[in-house]
Coordinates of N, CA, C and O in Angstrom, one line a residue:
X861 N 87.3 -60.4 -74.5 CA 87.8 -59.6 -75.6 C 86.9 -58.4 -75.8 O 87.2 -57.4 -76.4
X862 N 85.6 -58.7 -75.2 CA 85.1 -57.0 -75.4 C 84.6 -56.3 -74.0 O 83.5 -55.7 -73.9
X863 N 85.6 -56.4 -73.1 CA 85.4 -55.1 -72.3 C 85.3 -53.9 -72.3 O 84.9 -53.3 -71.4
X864 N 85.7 -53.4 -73.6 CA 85.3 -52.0 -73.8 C 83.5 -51.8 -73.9 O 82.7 -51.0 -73.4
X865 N 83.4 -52.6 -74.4 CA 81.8 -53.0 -74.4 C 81.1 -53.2 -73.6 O 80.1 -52.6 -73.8
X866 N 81.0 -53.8 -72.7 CA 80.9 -54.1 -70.9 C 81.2 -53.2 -70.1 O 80.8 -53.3 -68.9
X867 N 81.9 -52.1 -70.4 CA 82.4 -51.1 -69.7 C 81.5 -49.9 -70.2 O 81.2 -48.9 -69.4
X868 N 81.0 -50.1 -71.3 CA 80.0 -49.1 -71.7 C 78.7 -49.4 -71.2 O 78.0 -48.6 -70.6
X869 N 78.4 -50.8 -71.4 CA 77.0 -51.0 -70.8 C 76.7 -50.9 -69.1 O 75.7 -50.6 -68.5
X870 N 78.3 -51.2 -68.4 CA 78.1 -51.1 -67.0 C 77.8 -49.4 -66.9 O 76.8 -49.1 -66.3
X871 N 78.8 -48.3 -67.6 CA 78.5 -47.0 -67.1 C 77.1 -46.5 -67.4 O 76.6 -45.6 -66.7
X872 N 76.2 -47.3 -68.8 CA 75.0 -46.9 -69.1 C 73.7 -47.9 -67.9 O 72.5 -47.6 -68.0
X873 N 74.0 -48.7 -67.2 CA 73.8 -49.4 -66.7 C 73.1 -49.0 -65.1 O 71.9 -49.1 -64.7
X874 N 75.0 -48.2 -64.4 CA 74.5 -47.5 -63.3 C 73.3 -47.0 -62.3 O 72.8 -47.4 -61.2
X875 N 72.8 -45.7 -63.3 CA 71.8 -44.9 -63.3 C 70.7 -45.7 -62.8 O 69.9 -45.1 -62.1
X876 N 70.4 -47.4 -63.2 CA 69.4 -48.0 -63.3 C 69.1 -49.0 -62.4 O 68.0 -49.5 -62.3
X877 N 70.2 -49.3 -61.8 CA 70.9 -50.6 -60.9 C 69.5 -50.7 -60.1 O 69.0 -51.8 -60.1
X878 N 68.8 -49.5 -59.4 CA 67.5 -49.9 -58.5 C 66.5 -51.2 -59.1 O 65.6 -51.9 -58.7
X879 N 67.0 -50.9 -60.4 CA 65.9 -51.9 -61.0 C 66.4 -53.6 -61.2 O 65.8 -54.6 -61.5
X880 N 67.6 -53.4 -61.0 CA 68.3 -54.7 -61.2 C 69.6 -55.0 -59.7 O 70.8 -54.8 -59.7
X881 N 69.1 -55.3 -59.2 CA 69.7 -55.3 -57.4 C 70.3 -57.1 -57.8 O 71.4 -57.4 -57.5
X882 N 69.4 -58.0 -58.6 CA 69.5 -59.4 -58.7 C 70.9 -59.8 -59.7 O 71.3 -60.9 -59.9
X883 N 71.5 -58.2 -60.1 CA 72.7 -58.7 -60.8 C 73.5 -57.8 -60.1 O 74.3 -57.3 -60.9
X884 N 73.7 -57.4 -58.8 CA 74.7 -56.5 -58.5 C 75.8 -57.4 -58.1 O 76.9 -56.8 -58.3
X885 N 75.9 -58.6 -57.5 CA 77.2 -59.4 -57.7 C 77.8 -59.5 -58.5 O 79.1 -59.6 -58.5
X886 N 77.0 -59.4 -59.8 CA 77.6 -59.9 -61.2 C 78.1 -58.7 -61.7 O 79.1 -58.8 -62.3
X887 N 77.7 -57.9 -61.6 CA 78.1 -56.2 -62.2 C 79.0 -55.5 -61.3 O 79.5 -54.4 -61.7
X888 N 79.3 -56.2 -59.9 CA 80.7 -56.0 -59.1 C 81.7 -56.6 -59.5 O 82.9 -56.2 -59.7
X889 N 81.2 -58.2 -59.6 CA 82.2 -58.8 -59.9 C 83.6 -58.3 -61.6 O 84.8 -58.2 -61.7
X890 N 82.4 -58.1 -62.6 CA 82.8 -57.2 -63.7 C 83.4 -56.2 -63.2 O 84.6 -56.3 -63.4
X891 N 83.1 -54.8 -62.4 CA 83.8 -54.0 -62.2 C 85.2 -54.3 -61.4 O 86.0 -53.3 -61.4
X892 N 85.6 -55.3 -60.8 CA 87.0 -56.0 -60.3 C 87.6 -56.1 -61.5 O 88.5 -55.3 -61.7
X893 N 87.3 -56.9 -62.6 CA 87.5 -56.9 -63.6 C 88.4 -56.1 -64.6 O 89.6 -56.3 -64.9
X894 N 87.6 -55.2 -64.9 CA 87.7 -54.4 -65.5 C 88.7 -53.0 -64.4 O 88.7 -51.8 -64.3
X895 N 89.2 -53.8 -63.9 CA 90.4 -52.6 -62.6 C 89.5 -51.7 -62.0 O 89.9 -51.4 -60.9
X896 N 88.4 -51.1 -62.3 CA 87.0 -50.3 -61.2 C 86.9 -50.8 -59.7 O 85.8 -51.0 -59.3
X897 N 88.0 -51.0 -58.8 CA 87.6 -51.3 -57.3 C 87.3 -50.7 -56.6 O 86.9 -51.0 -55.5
X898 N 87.6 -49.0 -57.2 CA 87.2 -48.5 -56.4 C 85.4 -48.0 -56.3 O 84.6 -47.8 -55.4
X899 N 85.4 -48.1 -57.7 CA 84.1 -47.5 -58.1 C 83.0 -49.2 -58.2 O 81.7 -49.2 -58.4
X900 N 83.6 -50.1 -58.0 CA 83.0 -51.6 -57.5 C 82.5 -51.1 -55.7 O 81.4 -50.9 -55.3
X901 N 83.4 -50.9 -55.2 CA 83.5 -50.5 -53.9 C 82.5 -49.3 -53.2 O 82.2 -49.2 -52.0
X902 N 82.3 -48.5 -54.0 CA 81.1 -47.8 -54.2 C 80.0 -47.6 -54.5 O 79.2 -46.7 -54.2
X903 N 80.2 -48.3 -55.3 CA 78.6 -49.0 -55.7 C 78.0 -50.0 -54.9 O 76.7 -50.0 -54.7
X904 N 78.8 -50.8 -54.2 CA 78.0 -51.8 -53.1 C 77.6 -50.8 -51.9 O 76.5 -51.0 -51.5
X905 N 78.6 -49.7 -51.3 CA 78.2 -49.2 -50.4 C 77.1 -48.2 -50.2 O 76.6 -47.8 -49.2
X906 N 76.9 -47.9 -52.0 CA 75.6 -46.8 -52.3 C 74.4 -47.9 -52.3 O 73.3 -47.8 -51.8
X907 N 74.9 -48.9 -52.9 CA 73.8 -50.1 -52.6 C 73.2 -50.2 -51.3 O 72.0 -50.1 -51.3
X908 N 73.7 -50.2 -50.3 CA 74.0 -51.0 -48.9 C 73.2 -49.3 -48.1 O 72.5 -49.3 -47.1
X909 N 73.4 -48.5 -48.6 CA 72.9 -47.4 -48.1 C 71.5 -47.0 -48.6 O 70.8 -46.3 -47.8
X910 N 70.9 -47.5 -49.8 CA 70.0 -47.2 -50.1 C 68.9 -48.1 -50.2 O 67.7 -47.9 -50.2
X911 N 69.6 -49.2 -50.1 CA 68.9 -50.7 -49.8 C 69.9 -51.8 -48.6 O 70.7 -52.7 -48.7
X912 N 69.2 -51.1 -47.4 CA 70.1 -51.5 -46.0 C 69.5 -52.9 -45.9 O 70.1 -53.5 -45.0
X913 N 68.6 -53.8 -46.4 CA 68.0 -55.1 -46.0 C 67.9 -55.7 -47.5 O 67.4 -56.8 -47.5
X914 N 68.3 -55.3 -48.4 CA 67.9 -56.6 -49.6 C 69.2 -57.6 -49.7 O 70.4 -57.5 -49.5
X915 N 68.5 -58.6 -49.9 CA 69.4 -59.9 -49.8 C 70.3 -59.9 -51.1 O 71.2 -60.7 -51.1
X916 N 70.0 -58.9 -52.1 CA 71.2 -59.6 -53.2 C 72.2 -58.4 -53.1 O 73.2 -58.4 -53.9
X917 N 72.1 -57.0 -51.9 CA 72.9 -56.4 -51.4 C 73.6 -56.9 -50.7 O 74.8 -57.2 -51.1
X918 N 73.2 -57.4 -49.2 CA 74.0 -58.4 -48.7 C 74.9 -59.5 -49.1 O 76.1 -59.5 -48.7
X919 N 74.5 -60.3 -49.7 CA 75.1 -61.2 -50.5 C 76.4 -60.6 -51.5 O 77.4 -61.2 -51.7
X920 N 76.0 -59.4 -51.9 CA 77.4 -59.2 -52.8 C 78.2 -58.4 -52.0 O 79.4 -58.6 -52.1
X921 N 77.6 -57.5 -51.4 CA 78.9 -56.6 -49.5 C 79.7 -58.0 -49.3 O 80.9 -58.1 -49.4
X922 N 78.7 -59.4 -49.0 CA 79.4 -60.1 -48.0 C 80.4 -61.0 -49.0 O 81.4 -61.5 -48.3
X923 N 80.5 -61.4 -50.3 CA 80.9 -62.3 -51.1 C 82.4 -61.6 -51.4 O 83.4 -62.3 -51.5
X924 N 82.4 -59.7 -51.6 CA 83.4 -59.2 -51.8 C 83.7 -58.1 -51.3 O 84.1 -57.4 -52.2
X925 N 83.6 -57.5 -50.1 CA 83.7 -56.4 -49.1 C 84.8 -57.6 -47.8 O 85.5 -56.9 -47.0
X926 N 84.9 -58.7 -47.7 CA 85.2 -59.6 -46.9 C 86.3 -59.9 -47.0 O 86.8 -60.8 -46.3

């Protein structure tokens, strides 16, 4: 019941993601959620581009890119 709220902390969130890689499943998984697939979908691949070897990148490409 409060996605609008979750939708604000994910867009304030963004900007910052380098610092938090350990919840990027969880902050994709929300953006599916919240109808964002495509911008879910781009965020793993800006992930995956800027961080080509971290494991909780991989892990969420491979959990839901698949």
């Amino acid at each position: 019941g409060r996605m609008e709220a979750a939708a604000n902390t994910l867009d304030a969130l963004g900007p910052h993601l380098d610092d938090h890689l350990d919840m990027l499943l969880h902050i994709a998984v929300l953006l599916q959620h919240l109808g964002r697939q495509e911008h879910m979908k781009w965020t793993l691949d800006m992930a995956a581009y800027v961080h080509p070897n971290d494991a909780h990148v991989l892990q969420a490409r491979a959990r839901l890119l698949t």
